[in-house]
Amino acid sequence: MSYKVVSGYEVNEDTRLLFGFESVFGREAATEYSIGIDMQLPISYKCTATFGLWVDLEASVTIPLSSYFSAGIGCEYYHFSSLQGQRHITGNIVNIDETFININKNSTSTNIFGFISYRY
């Protein structure tokens, strides 16, 4: 079981400082901390770094197309040993037999994505 808290501080109406933490309880206890910035200028920028056993990074840029639509591009980097990476990386399977799946725990995932948002 894990507990995740995400919050921020509004510096002004265009800029927010983001912070958070996530803790996993039990036998494989872990804690990770996140910091980031979200800037709402004519073009919006968001960047977050998460620190734990590894460093995970997320960044995106959003451009308004109209009062209802916006488009953007982003990238994210996760390490399998991080909490975010364990949720989002499907696994880099090294070998499989009938009783055991061996996953490469040093695998990473780098994703580049585009998106279109609708706001009503």
Short mmCIF file of C-alpha atoms in Angstrom, two decimals:
data_model
loop_
_atom_site.label_atom_id
_atom_site.label_comp_id
_atom_site.label_asym_id
_atom_site.label_seq_id
_atom_site.Cartn_x
_atom_site.Cartn_y
_atom_site.Cartn_z
CA MET A 1 0.00 0.00 0.00
CA SER A 2 1.23 3.50 -0.78
CA TYR A 3 0.25 7.01 0.17
CA LYS A 4 0.87 9.90 -2.24
CA VAL A 5 0.45 13.63 -1.53
CA VAL A 6 0.81 16.28 -4.26
CA SER A 7 0.45 19.99 -3.59
CA GLY A 8 1.94 23.31 -4.57
CA TYR A 9 2.46 26.96 -3.83
CA GLU A 10 1.09 29.67 -6.11
CA VAL A 11 3.84 32.26 -6.50
CA ASN A 12 1.61 34.44 -8.70
CA GLU A 13 -1.33 33.79 -11.03
CA ASP A 14 1.03 32.43 -13.72
CA THR A 15 3.50 30.37 -11.68
CA ARG A 16 3.09 27.45 -9.27
CA LEU A 17 5.80 25.56 -7.43
CA LEU A 18 4.86 21.88 -7.15
CA PHE A 19 5.92 19.45 -4.45
CA GLY A 20 4.88 16.06 -3.19
CA PHE A 21 5.92 12.79 -1.67
CA GLU A 22 4.95 9.16 -1.92
CA SER A 23 5.56 6.48 0.71
CA VAL A 24 5.14 2.75 0.40
CA PHE A 25 4.52 0.83 3.59
CA GLY A 26 5.32 -2.78 4.33
CA ARG A 27 8.20 -5.08 3.61
CA GLU A 28 9.51 -3.06 0.63
CA ALA A 29 9.14 0.39 2.22
CA ALA A 30 10.25 3.36 0.11
CA THR A 31 9.77 7.13 -0.01
CA GLU A 32 10.15 9.48 -2.96
CA TYR A 33 9.96 13.28 -3.14
CA SER A 34 8.87 15.45 -6.08
CA ILE A 35 9.53 19.07 -6.98
CA GLY A 36 8.45 20.98 -10.04
CA ILE A 37 7.24 24.16 -11.65
CA ASP A 38 4.10 24.94 -13.64
CA MET A 39 4.10 28.20 -15.61
CA GLN A 40 0.88 29.36 -17.29
CA LEU A 41 2.12 31.93 -19.80
CA PRO A 42 0.69 32.20 -23.32
CA ILE A 43 2.50 28.87 -23.72
CA SER A 44 2.31 26.64 -20.61
CA TYR A 45 5.37 24.82 -19.27
CA LYS A 46 5.43 22.09 -16.66
CA CYS A 47 8.47 20.23 -15.37
CA THR A 48 8.70 17.78 -12.45
CA ALA A 49 11.59 15.78 -10.99
CA THR A 50 11.04 12.89 -8.56
CA PHE A 51 13.88 11.79 -6.28
CA GLY A 52 14.13 8.39 -4.60
CA LEU A 53 16.40 5.51 -5.50
CA TRP A 54 16.59 7.09 -8.96
CA VAL A 55 15.57 10.37 -10.58
CA ASP A 56 12.43 10.40 -12.74
CA LEU A 57 11.72 13.40 -14.98
CA GLU A 58 8.56 14.70 -16.64
CA ALA A 59 8.16 17.81 -18.81
CA SER A 60 5.51 19.21 -21.13
CA VAL A 61 4.69 22.28 -23.21
CA THR A 62 1.08 23.24 -24.01
CA ILE A 63 -0.03 25.75 -26.65
CA PRO A 64 -3.59 27.14 -26.67
CA LEU A 65 -5.33 26.67 -30.03
CA SER A 66 -8.61 28.37 -29.08
CA SER A 67 -10.54 29.16 -25.92
CA TYR A 68 -11.56 25.46 -25.75
CA PHE A 69 -8.67 23.49 -27.26
CA SER A 70 -4.95 23.24 -26.63
CA ALA A 71 -2.21 20.96 -27.95
CA GLY A 72 1.04 19.93 -26.41
CA ILE A 73 4.09 17.75 -26.43
CA GLY A 74 5.82 16.15 -23.49
CA CYS A 75 8.42 13.64 -22.44
CA GLU A 76 8.95 11.45 -19.41
CA TYR A 77 11.82 9.32 -18.13
CA TYR A 78 11.32 6.58 -15.55
CA HIS A 79 13.64 4.02 -14.00
CA PHE A 80 12.15 0.62 -13.16
CA SER A 81 13.40 0.79 -9.55
CA SER A 82 11.43 3.98 -8.83
CA LEU A 83 7.82 3.87 -7.64
CA GLN A 84 6.59 5.73 -10.73
CA GLY A 85 8.63 3.43 -12.98
CA GLN A 86 7.21 0.29 -11.38
CA ARG A 87 3.71 1.58 -12.14
CA HIS A 88 4.41 2.70 -15.69
CA ILE A 89 7.08 0.43 -17.16
CA THR A 90 5.60 -2.84 -18.36
CA GLY A 91 8.86 -4.62 -17.62
CA ASN A 92 11.87 -5.65 -19.56
CA ILE A 93 11.58 -9.43 -19.43
CA VAL A 94 14.94 -11.20 -19.57
CA ASN A 95 13.67 -14.79 -19.52
CA ILE A 96 10.58 -16.78 -18.70
CA ASP A 97 10.17 -20.39 -17.64
CA GLU A 98 7.16 -22.14 -16.20
CA THR A 99 7.66 -20.91 -12.63
CA PHE A 100 9.63 -17.65 -12.80
CA ILE A 101 9.79 -14.37 -14.75
CA ASN A 102 13.10 -12.52 -14.51
CA ILE A 103 12.74 -8.76 -15.08
CA ASN A 104 15.65 -6.45 -15.78
CA LYS A 105 15.44 -4.07 -12.81
CA ASN A 106 17.89 -1.67 -14.47
CA SER A 107 15.49 -0.94 -17.33
CA THR A 108 14.34 2.58 -18.05
CA SER A 109 11.53 4.05 -20.09
CA THR A 110 11.71 7.26 -22.10
CA ASN A 111 8.45 8.35 -23.68
CA ILE A 112 7.66 11.27 -25.96
CA PHE A 113 3.98 12.02 -26.39
CA GLY A 114 1.63 14.56 -27.92
CA PHE A 115 -1.83 15.48 -26.71
CA ILE A 116 -4.88 17.60 -27.48
CA SER A 117 -6.93 18.94 -24.57
CA TYR A 118 -10.53 20.12 -24.48
CA ARG A 119 -11.59 22.56 -21.79
CA TYR A 120 -15.22 23.47 -21.24
#
